[in-house]
GROMACS .gro file of C-alpha atoms in nm:
model
  180
    1SER     CA    1   0.012   0.003  -0.018
    2THR     CA    2   0.114   0.318  -0.076
    3ALA     CA    3  -0.101   0.498   0.234
    4ARG     CA    4   0.108   0.654   0.511
    5ASP     CA    5  -0.156   0.716   0.774
    6CYS     CA    6  -0.405   0.511   0.990
    7LEU     CA    7  -0.726   0.586   0.805
    8GLY     CA    8  -0.574   0.565   0.400
    9MET     CA    9  -0.437   0.219   0.533
   10GLU     CA   10  -0.736   0.090   0.692
   11LYS     CA   11  -0.933   0.181   0.356
   12ASP     CA   12  -0.636   0.018   0.140
   13ILE     CA   13  -0.678  -0.315   0.339
   14GLU     CA   14  -1.031  -0.298   0.303
   15THR     CA   15  -1.032  -0.262  -0.046
   16SER     CA   16  -0.751  -0.511  -0.110
   17LEU     CA   17  -0.936  -0.759   0.127
   18GLN     CA   18  -1.247  -0.712  -0.111
   19ASN     CA   19  -1.052  -0.707  -0.428
   20LEU     CA   20  -0.894  -1.068  -0.373
   21ARG     CA   21  -1.240  -1.174  -0.251
   22THR     CA   22  -1.080  -1.290   0.111
   23HIS     CA   23  -1.087  -1.238   0.467
   24TYR     CA   24  -0.733  -1.275   0.531
   25ILE     CA   25  -0.384  -1.148   0.355
   26ASP     CA   26  -0.058  -1.328   0.466
   27LEU     CA   27   0.191  -1.033   0.370
   28TYR     CA   28   0.077  -0.669   0.353
   29GLN     CA   29   0.321  -0.409   0.266
   30VAL     CA   30   0.406  -0.060   0.317
   31HIS     CA   31   0.532   0.014  -0.063
   32ASN     CA   32   0.869   0.265  -0.095
   33PRO     CA   33   0.780   0.518   0.159
   34THR     CA   34   1.004   0.821   0.171
   35MET     CA   35   1.228   0.914   0.453
   36ALA     CA   36   0.973   1.194   0.506
   37GLN     CA   37   0.670   0.937   0.475
   38LEU     CA   38   0.829   0.709   0.707
   39GLU     CA   39   0.814   0.979   0.966
   40GLN     CA   40   0.428   0.962   0.902
   41VAL     CA   41   0.417   0.576   0.892
   42LEU     CA   42   0.558   0.549   1.254
   43ALA     CA   43   0.377   0.852   1.407
   44PRO     CA   44   0.076   0.819   1.630
   45GLY     CA   45  -0.231   0.806   1.335
   46GLY     CA   46   0.032   0.661   1.092
   47ALA     CA   47  -0.027   0.344   0.873
   48LEU     CA   48   0.160   0.117   1.119
   49GLU     CA   49  -0.141   0.161   1.368
   50ALA     CA   50  -0.379   0.040   1.113
   51LEU     CA   51  -0.123  -0.259   0.978
   52LEU     CA   52  -0.071  -0.367   1.388
   53GLU     CA   53  -0.478  -0.316   1.410
   54ALA     CA   54  -0.570  -0.552   1.090
   55LYS     CA   55  -0.313  -0.802   1.229
   56GLU     CA   56  -0.443  -0.822   1.585
   57ALA     CA   57  -0.778  -0.865   1.380
   58GLY     CA   58  -0.640  -1.142   1.185
   59LYS     CA   59  -0.678  -0.955   0.885
   60ILE     CA   60  -0.336  -0.965   0.784
   61GLY     CA   61  -0.031  -1.222   0.915
   62HIS     CA   62   0.241  -1.045   0.856
   63ILE     CA   63   0.352  -0.675   0.795
   64GLY     CA   64   0.676  -0.576   0.552
   65ALA     CA   65   0.792  -0.305   0.354
   66THR     CA   66   0.924  -0.210   0.031
   67ALA     CA   67   1.236   0.034  -0.067
   68HIS     CA   68   1.443   0.118  -0.336
   69GLY     CA   69   1.708   0.381  -0.157
   70LEU     CA   70   1.996   0.222   0.115
   71GLU     CA   71   1.871   0.493   0.396
   72ALA     CA   72   1.501   0.429   0.360
   73PHE     CA   73   1.619   0.006   0.379
   74GLU     CA   74   1.847   0.094   0.707
   75ARG     CA   75   1.562   0.294   0.871
   76LEU     CA   76   1.327  -0.013   0.783
   77ILE     CA   77   1.537  -0.250   0.964
   78THR     CA   78   1.650   0.009   1.214
   79GLU     CA   79   1.320   0.148   1.324
   80PHE     CA   80   1.048  -0.119   1.214
   81GLU     CA   81   1.251  -0.372   1.346
   82ASP     CA   82   1.049  -0.506   1.614
   83LYS     CA   83   0.718  -0.444   1.408
   84ILE     CA   84   0.816  -0.566   1.039
   85GLU     CA   85   0.892  -0.914   0.916
   86THR     CA   86   1.013  -0.871   0.541
   87VAL     CA   87   1.180  -0.623   0.358
   88MET     CA   88   1.181  -0.618  -0.043
   89PHE     CA   89   1.453  -0.477  -0.221
   90PRO     CA   90   1.638  -0.452  -0.547
   91TYR     CA   91   1.903  -0.748  -0.599
   92ASN     CA   92   2.095  -0.795  -0.858
   93ILE     CA   93   2.398  -0.868  -1.065
   94VAL     CA   94   2.474  -0.496  -1.135
   95GLU     CA   95   2.268  -0.367  -0.792
   96THR     CA   96   2.431  -0.520  -0.493
   97GLN     CA   97   2.451  -0.208  -0.281
   98GLY     CA   98   2.200  -0.361  -0.010
   99GLU     CA   99   2.415  -0.656   0.073
  100ALA     CA  100   2.507  -0.570   0.410
  101LEU     CA  101   2.170  -0.499   0.477
  102MET     CA  102   2.050  -0.783   0.345
  103ARG     CA  103   2.277  -0.941   0.580
  104ARG     CA  104   2.121  -0.770   0.896
  105CYS     CA  105   1.794  -0.858   0.794
  106SER     CA  106   1.913  -1.241   0.791
  107GLU     CA  107   2.060  -1.142   1.156
  108GLN     CA  108   1.765  -0.994   1.258
  109ASN     CA  109   1.489  -1.260   1.134
  110VAL     CA  110   1.353  -1.020   0.871
  111GLY     CA  111   1.275  -1.196   0.595
  112PHE     CA  112   1.431  -1.052   0.277
  113ILE     CA  113   1.235  -1.080  -0.058
  114VAL     CA  114   1.468  -0.970  -0.375
  115MET     CA  115   1.284  -0.723  -0.595
  116LYS     CA  116   1.405  -0.640  -0.952
  117PRO     CA  117   1.675  -0.990  -0.972
  118LEU     CA  118   1.670  -0.943  -1.361
  119ALA     CA  119   1.776  -0.568  -1.310
  120GLY     CA  120   1.415  -0.457  -1.455
  121GLY     CA  121   1.482  -0.649  -1.735
  122ASN     CA  122   1.792  -0.464  -1.813
  123LEU     CA  123   1.993  -0.805  -1.801
  124ASP     CA  124   1.998  -1.061  -2.122
  125ASP     CA  125   2.145  -1.353  -1.932
  126TRP     CA  126   1.816  -1.463  -1.747
  127ASN     CA  127   1.980  -1.770  -1.632
  128LEU     CA  128   2.282  -1.604  -1.482
  129ALA     CA  129   2.115  -1.325  -1.348
  130LEU     CA  130   1.873  -1.565  -1.156
  131LYS     CA  131   2.136  -1.798  -1.060
  132PHE     CA  132   2.343  -1.528  -0.909
  133VAL     CA  133   2.050  -1.411  -0.678
  134ALA     CA  134   1.981  -1.764  -0.582
  135ALA     CA  135   2.331  -1.808  -0.465
  136SER     CA  136   2.299  -1.522  -0.209
  137ASP     CA  137   2.334  -1.679   0.147
  138CYS     CA  138   2.104  -1.427   0.267
  139ILE     CA  139   1.787  -1.420   0.051
  140ASP     CA  140   1.429  -1.560   0.165
  141ILE     CA  141   1.235  -1.534  -0.204
  142MET     CA  142   1.298  -1.345  -0.513
  143ILE     CA  143   1.010  -1.207  -0.695
  144PRO     CA  144   1.115  -1.187  -1.090
  145GLY     CA  145   0.866  -1.040  -1.324
  146MET     CA  146   0.675  -1.290  -1.534
  147GLY     CA  147   0.428  -1.113  -1.830
  148SER     CA  148   0.392  -1.478  -2.007
  149VAL     CA  149   0.378  -1.853  -1.956
  150GLU     CA  150   0.687  -1.849  -2.171
  151GLU     CA  151   0.864  -1.665  -1.887
  152VAL     CA  152   0.737  -1.867  -1.586
  153ASP     CA  153   0.891  -2.141  -1.798
  154ARG     CA  154   1.193  -2.010  -1.818
  155ASN     CA  155   1.213  -1.916  -1.437
  156ALA     CA  156   1.125  -2.250  -1.378
  157ALA     CA  157   1.395  -2.419  -1.630
  158ALA     CA  158   1.659  -2.147  -1.448
  159ALA     CA  159   1.579  -2.285  -1.133
  160GLU     CA  160   1.717  -2.628  -1.210
  161GLU     CA  161   2.032  -2.440  -1.248
  162PHE     CA  162   2.056  -2.269  -0.934
  163GLY     CA  163   2.361  -2.336  -0.718
  164PRO     CA  164   2.706  -2.195  -0.640
  165LEU     CA  165   2.821  -1.994  -0.908
  166THR     CA  166   3.168  -2.129  -1.133
  167GLU     CA  167   3.464  -1.892  -1.153
  168GLU     CA  168   3.344  -1.835  -1.535
  169GLU     CA  169   3.020  -1.724  -1.408
  170LEU     CA  170   3.176  -1.485  -1.179
  171ALA     CA  171   3.368  -1.344  -1.441
  172LYS     CA  172   3.036  -1.270  -1.675
  173CYS     CA  173   2.926  -1.102  -1.360
  174GLU     CA  174   3.187  -0.875  -1.368
  175ALA     CA  175   3.190  -0.831  -1.741
  176ILE     CA  176   2.816  -0.734  -1.678
  177ARG     CA  177   2.892  -0.483  -1.447
  178ARG     CA  178   3.145  -0.305  -1.640
  179GLU     CA  179   2.927  -0.286  -1.925
  180LEU     CA  180   2.630  -0.150  -1.727
   0.00000   0.00000   0.00000
């Protein structure tokens, strides 16, 4: 949700429940708050209040947040530490800036969800990109975008190749970083 205040978040949760035709959502995330918006989310009357109330009422199971910037990511795992259970952040061959914070998530028992494992579609070697992410020791799940049955099949096939990266694959990753 992009709601930052309690009333907006309450409305978003109810809309989501209605749209999904369910009474329960397993993971509900605050989507990409700026640093200023985080203040509002955390403040009295902020979105976090509605999320905690919805969790207590059994409408949602877990609270998470997404971020695109390191400063927001760090603040989420520092100030939300006892309230959120997942963080979603970009991680891929060319976007590794969050690795230290990813490790902190693991240490703090906060689930880490990888967004943009294919760098927003900018990586041509689909298998290598997914294998790179899967080889990390501090992710819990990755969510590559899939717009067709063929892409679902391609992701499934790539998963069959997961394992430690070879020296050749590491060299390819380095070459990709230099190109982009």
